[in-house]
PDB file of C-alpha atoms and ligand atoms in Angstrom:
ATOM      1  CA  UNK A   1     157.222 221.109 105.509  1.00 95.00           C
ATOM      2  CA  UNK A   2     158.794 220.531 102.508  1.00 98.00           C
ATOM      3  CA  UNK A   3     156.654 221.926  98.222  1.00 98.00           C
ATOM      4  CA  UNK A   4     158.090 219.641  95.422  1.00 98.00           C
ATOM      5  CA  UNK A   5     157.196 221.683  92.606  1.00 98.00           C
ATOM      6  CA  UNK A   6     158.969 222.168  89.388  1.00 98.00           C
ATOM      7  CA  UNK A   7     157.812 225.296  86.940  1.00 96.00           C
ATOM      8  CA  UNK A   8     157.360 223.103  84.159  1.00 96.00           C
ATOM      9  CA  UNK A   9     154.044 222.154  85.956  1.00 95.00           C
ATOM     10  CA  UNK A  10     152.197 225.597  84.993  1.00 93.00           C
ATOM     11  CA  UNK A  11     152.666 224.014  81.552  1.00 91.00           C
ATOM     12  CA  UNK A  12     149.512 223.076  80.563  1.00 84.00           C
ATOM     13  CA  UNK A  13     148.959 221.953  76.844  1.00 84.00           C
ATOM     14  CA  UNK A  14     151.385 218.816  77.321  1.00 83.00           C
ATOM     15  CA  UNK A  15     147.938 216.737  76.825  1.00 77.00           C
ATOM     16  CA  UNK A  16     146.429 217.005  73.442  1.00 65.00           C
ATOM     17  CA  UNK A  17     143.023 216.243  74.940  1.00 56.00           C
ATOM     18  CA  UNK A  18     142.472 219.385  76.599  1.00 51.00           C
ATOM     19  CA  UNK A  19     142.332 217.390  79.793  1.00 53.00           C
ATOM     20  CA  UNK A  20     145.211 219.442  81.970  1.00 67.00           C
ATOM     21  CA  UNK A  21     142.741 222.523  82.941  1.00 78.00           C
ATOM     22  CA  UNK A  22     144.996 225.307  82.623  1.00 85.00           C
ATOM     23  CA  UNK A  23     145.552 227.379  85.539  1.00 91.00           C
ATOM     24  CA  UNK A  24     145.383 224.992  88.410  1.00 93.00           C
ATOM     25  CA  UNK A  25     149.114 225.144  89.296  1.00 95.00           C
ATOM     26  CA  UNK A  26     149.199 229.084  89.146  1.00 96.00           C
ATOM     27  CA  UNK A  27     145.883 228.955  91.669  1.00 96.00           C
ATOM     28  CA  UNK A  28     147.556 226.527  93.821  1.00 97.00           C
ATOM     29  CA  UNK A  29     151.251 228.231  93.666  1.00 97.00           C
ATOM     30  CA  UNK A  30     149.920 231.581  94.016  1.00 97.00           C
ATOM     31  CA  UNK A  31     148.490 230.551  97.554  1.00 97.00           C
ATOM     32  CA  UNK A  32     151.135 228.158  99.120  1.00 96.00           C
ATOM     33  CA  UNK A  33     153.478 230.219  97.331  1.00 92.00           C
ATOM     34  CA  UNK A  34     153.342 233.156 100.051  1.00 91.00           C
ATOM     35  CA  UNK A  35     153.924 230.618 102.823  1.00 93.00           C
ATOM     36  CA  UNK A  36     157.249 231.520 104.121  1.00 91.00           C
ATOM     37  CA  UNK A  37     157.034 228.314 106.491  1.00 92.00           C
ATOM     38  CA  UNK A  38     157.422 225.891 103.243  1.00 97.00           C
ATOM     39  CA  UNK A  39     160.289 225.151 101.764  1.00 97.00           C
ATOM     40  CA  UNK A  40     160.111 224.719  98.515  1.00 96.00           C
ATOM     41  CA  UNK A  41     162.129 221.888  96.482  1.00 97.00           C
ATOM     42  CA  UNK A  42     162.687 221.270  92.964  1.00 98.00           C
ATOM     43  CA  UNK A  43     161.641 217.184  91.686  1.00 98.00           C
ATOM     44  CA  UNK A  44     164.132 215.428  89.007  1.00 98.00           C
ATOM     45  CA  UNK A  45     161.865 213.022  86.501  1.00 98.00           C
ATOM     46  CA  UNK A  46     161.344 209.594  87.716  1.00 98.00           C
ATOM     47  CA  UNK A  47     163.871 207.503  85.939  1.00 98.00           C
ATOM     48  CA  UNK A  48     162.100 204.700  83.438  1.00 98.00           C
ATOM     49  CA  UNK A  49     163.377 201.556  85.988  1.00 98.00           C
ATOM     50  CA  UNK A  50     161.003 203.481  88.468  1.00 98.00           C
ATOM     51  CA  UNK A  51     157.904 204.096  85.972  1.00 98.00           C
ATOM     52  CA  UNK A  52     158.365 200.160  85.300  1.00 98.00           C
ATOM     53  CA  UNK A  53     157.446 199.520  88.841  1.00 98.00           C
ATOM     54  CA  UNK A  54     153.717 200.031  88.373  1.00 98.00           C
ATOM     55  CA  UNK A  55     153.434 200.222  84.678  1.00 98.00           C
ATOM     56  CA  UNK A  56     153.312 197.254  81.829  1.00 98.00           C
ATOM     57  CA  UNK A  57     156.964 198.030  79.545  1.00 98.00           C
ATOM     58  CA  UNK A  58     154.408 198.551  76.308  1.00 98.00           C
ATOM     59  CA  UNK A  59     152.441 201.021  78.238  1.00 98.00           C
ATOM     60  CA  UNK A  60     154.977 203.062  78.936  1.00 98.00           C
ATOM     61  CA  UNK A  61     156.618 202.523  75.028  1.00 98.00           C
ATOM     62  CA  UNK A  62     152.997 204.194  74.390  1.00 97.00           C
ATOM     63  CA  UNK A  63     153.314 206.894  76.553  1.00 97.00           C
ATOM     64  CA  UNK A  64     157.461 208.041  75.212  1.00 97.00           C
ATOM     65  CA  UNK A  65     155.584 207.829  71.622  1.00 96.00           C
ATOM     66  CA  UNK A  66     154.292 211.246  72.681  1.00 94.00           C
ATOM     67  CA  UNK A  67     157.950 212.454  74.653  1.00 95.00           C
ATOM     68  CA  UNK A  68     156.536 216.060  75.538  1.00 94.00           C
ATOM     69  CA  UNK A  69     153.975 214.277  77.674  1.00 94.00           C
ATOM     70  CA  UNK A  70     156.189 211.352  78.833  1.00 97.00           C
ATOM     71  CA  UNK A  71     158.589 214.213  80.155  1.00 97.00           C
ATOM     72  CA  UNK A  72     155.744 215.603  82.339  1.00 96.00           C
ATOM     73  CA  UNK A  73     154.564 212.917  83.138  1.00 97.00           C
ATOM     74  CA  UNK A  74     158.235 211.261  84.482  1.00 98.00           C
ATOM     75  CA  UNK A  75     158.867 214.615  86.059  1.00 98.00           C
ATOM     76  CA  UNK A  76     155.447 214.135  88.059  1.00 98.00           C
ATOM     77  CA  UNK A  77     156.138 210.897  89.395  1.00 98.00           C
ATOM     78  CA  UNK A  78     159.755 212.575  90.280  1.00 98.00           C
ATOM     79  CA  UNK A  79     157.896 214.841  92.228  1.00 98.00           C
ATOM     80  CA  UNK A  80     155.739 211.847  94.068  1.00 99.00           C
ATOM     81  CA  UNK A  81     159.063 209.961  94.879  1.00 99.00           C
ATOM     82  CA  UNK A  82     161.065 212.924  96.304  1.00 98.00           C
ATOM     83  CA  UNK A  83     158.087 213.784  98.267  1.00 98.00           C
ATOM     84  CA  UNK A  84     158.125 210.332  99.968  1.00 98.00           C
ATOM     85  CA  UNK A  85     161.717 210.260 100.085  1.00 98.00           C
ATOM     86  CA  UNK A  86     161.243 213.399 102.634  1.00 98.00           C
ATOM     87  CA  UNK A  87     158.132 211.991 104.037  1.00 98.00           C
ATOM     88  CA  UNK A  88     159.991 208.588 104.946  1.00 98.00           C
ATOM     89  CA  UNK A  89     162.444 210.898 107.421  1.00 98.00           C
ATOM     90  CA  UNK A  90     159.119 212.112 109.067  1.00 98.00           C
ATOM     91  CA  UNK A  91     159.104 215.684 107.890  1.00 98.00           C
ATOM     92  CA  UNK A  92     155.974 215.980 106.147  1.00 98.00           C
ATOM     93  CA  UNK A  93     156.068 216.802 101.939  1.00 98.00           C
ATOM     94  CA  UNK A  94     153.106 218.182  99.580  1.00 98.00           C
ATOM     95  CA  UNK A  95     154.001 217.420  95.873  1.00 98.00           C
ATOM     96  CA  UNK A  96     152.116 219.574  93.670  1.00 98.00           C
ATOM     97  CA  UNK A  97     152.259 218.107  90.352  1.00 97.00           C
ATOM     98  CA  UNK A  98     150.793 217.357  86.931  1.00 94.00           C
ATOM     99  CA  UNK A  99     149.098 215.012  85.485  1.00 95.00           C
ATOM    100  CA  UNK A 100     147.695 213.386  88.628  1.00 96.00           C
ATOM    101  CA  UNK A 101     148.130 209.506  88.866  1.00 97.00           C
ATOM    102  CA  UNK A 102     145.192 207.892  90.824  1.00 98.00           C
ATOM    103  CA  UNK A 103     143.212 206.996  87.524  1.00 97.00           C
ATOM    104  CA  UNK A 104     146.548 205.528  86.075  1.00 97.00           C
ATOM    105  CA  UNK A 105     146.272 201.532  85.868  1.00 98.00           C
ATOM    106  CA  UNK A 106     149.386 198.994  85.233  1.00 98.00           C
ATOM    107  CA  UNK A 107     148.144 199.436  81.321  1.00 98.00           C
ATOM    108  CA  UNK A 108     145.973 202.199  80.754  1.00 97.00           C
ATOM    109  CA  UNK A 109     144.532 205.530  82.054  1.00 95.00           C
ATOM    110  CA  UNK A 110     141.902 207.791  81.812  1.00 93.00           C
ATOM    111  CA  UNK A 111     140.814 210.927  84.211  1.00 90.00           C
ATOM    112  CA  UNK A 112     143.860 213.401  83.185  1.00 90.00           C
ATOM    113  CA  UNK A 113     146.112 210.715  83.965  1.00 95.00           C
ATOM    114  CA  UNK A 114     149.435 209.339  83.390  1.00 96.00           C
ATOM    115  CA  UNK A 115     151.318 207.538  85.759  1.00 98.00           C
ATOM    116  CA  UNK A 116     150.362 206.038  88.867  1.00 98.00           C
ATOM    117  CA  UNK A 117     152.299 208.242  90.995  1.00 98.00           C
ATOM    118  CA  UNK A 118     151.369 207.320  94.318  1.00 99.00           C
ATOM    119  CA  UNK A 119     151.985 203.971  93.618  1.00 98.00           C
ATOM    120  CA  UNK A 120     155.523 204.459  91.929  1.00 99.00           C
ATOM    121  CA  UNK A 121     156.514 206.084  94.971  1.00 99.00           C
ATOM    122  CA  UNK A 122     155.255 203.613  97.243  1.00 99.00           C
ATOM    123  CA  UNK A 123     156.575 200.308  95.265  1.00 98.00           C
ATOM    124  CA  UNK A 124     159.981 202.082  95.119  1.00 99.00           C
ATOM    125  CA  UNK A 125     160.398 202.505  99.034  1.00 98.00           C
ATOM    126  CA  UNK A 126     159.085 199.011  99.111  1.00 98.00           C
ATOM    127  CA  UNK A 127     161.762 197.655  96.803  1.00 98.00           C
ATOM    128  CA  UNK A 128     164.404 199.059  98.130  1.00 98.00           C
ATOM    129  CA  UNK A 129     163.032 197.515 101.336  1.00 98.00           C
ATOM    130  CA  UNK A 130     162.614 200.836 103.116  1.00 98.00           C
ATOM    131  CA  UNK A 131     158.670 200.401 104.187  1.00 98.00           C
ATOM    132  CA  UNK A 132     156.758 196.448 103.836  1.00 98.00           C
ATOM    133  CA  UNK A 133     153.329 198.447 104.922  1.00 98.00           C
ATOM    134  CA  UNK A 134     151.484 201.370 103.653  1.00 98.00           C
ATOM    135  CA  UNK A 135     148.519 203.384 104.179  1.00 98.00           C
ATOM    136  CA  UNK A 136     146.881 205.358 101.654  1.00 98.00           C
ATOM    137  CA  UNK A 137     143.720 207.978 101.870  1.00 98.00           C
ATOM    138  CA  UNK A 138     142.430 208.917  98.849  1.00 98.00           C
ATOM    139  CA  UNK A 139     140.054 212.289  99.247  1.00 98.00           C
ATOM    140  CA  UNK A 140     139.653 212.429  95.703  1.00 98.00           C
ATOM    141  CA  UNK A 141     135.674 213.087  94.390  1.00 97.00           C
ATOM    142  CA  UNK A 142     136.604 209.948  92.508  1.00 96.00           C
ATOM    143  CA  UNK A 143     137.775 206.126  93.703  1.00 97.00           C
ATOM    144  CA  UNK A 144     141.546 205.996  92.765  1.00 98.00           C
ATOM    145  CA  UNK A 145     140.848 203.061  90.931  1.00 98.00           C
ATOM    146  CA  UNK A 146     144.342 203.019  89.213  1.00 98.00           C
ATOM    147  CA  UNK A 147     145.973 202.920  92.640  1.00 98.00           C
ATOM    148  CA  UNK A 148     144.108 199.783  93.726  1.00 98.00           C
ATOM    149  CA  UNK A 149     144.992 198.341  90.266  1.00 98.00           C
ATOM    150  CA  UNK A 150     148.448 199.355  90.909  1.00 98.00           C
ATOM    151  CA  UNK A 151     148.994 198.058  94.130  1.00 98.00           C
ATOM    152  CA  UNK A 152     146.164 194.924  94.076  1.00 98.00           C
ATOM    153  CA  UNK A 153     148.929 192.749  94.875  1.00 98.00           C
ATOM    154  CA  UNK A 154     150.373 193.998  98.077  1.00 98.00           C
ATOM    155  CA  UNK A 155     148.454 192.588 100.403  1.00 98.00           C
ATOM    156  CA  UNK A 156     150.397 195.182 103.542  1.00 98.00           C
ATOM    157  CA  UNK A 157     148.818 198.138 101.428  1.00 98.00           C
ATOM    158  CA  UNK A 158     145.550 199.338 102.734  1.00 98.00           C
ATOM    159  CA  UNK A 159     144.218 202.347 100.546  1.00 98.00           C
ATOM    160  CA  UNK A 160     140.567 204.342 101.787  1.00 98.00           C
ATOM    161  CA  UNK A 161     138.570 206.067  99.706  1.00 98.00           C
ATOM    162  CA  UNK A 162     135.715 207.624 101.907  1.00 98.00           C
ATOM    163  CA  UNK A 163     132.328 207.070 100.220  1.00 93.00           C
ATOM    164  CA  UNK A 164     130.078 209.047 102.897  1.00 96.00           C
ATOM    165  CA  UNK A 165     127.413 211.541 101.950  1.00 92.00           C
ATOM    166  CA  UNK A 166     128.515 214.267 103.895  1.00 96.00           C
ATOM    167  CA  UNK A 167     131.234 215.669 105.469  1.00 97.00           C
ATOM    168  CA  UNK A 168     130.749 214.792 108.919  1.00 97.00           C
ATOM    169  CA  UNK A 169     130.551 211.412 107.923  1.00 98.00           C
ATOM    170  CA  UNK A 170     133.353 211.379 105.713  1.00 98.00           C
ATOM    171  CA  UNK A 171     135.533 212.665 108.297  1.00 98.00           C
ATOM    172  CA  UNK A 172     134.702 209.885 110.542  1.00 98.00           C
ATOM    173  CA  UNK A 173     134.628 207.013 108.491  1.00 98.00           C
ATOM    174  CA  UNK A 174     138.594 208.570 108.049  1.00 98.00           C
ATOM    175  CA  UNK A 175     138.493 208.054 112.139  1.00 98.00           C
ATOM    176  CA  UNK A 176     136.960 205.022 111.985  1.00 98.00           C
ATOM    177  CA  UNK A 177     139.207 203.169 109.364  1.00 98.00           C
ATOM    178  CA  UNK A 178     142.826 204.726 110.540  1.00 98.00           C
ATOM    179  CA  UNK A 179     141.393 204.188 114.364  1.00 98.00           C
ATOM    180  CA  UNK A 180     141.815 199.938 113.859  1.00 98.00           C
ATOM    181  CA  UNK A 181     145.408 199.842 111.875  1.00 98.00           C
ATOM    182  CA  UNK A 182     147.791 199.947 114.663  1.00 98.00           C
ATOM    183  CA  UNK A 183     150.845 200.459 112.975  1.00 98.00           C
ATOM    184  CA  UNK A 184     152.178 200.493 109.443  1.00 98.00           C
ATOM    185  CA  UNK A 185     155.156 201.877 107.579  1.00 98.00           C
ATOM    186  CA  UNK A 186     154.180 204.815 106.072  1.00 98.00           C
ATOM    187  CA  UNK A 187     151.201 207.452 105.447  1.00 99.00           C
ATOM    188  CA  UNK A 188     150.288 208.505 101.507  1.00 99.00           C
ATOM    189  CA  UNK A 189     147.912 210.938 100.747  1.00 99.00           C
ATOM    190  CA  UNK A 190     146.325 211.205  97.453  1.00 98.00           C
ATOM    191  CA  UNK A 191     145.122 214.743  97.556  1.00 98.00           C
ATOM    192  CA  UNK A 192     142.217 215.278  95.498  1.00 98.00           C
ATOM    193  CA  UNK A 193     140.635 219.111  95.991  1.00 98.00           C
ATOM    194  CA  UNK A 194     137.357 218.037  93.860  1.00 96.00           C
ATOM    195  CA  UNK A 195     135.722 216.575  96.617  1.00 98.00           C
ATOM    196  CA  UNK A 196     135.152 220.767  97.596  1.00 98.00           C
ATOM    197  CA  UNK A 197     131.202 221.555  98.058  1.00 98.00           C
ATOM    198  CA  UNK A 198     132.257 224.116  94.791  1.00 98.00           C
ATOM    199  CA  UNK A 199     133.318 221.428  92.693  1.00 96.00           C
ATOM    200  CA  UNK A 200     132.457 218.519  91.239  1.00 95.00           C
ATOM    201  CA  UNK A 201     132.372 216.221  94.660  1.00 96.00           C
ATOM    202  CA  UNK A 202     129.995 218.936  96.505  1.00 96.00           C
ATOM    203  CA  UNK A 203     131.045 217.848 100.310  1.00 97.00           C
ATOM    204  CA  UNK A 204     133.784 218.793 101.952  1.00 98.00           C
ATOM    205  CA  UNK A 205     134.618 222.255 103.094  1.00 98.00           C
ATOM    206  CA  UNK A 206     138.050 224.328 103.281  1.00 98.00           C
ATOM    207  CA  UNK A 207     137.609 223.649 107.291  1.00 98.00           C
ATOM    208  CA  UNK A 208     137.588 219.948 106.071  1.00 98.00           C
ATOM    209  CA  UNK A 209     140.503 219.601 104.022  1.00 98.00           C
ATOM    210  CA  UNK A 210     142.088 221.369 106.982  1.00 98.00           C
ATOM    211  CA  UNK A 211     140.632 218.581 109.426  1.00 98.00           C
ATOM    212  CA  UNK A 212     142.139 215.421 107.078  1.00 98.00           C
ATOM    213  CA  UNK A 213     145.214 217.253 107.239  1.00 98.00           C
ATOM    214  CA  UNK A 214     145.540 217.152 111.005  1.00 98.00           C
ATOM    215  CA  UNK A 215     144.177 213.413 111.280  1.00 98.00           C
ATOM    216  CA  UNK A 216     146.583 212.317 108.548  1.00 98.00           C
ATOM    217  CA  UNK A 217     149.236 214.035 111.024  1.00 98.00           C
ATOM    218  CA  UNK A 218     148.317 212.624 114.110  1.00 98.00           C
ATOM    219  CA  UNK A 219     147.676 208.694 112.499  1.00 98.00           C
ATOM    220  CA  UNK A 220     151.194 209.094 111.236  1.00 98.00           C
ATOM    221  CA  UNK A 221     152.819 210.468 114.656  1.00 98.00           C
ATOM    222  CA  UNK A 222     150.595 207.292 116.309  1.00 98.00           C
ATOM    223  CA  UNK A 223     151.200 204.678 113.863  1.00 98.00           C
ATOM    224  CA  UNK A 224     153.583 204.932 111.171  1.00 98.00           C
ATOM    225  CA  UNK A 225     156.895 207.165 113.104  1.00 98.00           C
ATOM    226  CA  UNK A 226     155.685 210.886 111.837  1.00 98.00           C
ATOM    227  CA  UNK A 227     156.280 209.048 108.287  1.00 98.00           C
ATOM    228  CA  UNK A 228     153.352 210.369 105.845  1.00 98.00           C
ATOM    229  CA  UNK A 229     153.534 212.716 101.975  1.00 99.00           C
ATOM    230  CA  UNK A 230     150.752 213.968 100.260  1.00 99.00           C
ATOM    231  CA  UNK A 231     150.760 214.169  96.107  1.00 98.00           C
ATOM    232  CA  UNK A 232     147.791 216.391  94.461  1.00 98.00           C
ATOM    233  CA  UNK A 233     145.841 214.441  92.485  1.00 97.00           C
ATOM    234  CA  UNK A 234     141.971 216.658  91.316  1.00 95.00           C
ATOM    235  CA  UNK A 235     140.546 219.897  92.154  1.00 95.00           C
ATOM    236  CA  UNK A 236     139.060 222.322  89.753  1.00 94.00           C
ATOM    237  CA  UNK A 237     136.903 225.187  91.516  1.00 96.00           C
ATOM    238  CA  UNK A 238     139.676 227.350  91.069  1.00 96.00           C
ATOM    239  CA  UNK A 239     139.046 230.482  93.177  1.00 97.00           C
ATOM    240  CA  UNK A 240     139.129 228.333  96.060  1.00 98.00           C
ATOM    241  CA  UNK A 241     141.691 225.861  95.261  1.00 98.00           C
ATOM    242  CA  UNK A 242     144.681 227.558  96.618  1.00 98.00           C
ATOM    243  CA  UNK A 243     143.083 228.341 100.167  1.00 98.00           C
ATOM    244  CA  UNK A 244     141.752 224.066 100.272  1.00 98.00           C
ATOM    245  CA  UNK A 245     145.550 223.345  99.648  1.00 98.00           C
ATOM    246  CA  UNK A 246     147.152 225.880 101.864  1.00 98.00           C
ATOM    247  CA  UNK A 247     144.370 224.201 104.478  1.00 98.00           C
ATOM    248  CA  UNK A 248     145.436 220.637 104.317  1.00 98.00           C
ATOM    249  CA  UNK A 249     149.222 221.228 104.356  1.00 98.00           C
ATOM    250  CA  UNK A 250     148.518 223.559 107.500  1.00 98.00           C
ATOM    251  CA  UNK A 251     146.800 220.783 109.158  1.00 98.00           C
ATOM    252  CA  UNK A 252     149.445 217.895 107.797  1.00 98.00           C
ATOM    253  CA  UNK A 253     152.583 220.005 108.601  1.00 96.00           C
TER     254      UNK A 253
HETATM  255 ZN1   ZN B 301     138.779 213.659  90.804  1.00 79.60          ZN
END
């Protein structure tokens, strides 16, 4: 199992909102960190051509105004691209970036958000007519709106976000939906941590995270050639955060 992670993502005051919560890399890296069965790779920036897959041109003329956060934000989606770049070979990939992308539309954002990248990642394997299919779960406390903006019009691009009350539901309306698609290209994860009973989401547990992990694994080995990469999108209890990522690459690898 392959960590994209670049240093430059403990950087946290590249948003002059306040919105990048310092310390979530450093409570995430100091966890998966110690895992001597990672291996961990640096990401290069996405190159503009690839932001201009998902994004309007004057959105992304709005984003260089403000270069120091373009920068991150390009070296994020690097991260998500690599990460499916490895993924596509079916070894499995965790990119652990900042900002997140699932709030990102084709002109706007909100939620922390820059760049869509999930969907950069995805529309670049597609154009370079690598995968015509993908799957996406988004575990996320929040609907990945930007994603389905993103992607509305790839019709071969089926994206869940599980809306269940609790966690035993949740995990099987994850069965339920991967259980009827047969086959497809490719596995995405967005990775979003909030949905941890501690945080914001209040339903899954670490046991959880650990469970979408290995049903991510097994949909991929069953449907889509071992092919599947995760990309961290929210998660903000940060004692635990670490241990809920170390738990769904453990089950994913
Ligand atoms: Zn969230």
């Amino acid at each position: 199992m392959k960590i994209l992670f670049h240093e430059k993502f403990y950087e946290s005051d590249y948003a002059d909102n306040g919105a990048s919560v310092p310390g979530r890399m450093e409570a995430i890296m100091d966890v998966i960190g110690q895992e001597r069965s990672f291996e961990h790779v640096r990401p290069r920036p996405a190159e503009e051509e690839e932001v201009l897959l998902a994004h309007a041109p004057e959105y992304v003329e709005t984003i260089k105004s403000n270069r120091r956060l373009y920068d991150m934000a390009a070296l994020a989606a690097g991260a998500a691209i690599m990460a499916s770049d490895i993924g596509i070979t079916g070894e499995p990939a965790f990119a652990c970036l900042r900002p997140p992308g699932h709030h990102a539309y084709r002109k706007s954002s909100w939620g922390y958000c820059v760049f869509s990248n999930m969907g950069i990642a995805l529309l670049r394997l597609k154009q370079q007519k690598r995968i015509a299919s993908a799957f996406i779960l988004d575990f996320d406390a929040h609907t990945g709106d930007g994603t389905r903006d993103v992607l509305s019009d790839w019709k071969q691009c089926r994206i869940l976000n599980p809306y269940a009350d609790n966690s035993q539901e949740y995990i099987g309306e994850i069965g339920a939906f991967v259980k009827k698609i047969s086959s497809v290209d490719i596995v995405g994860v967005c990775a979003g941590f909030d949905s941890y009973q501690k945080d914001v989401g209040r339903k899954l547990a670490t046991s959880d995270f650990y469970m979408i992990g290995v049903m991510m694994k097994q949909f991929a080995r069953r449907a889509a050639h071992q092919r599947r990469f995760a990309i961290l999108e929210g998660g903000y209890f940060l004692p635990d955060l670490g241990k809920n990522v170390l738990a769904f690459c453990q089950g994913f690898l």
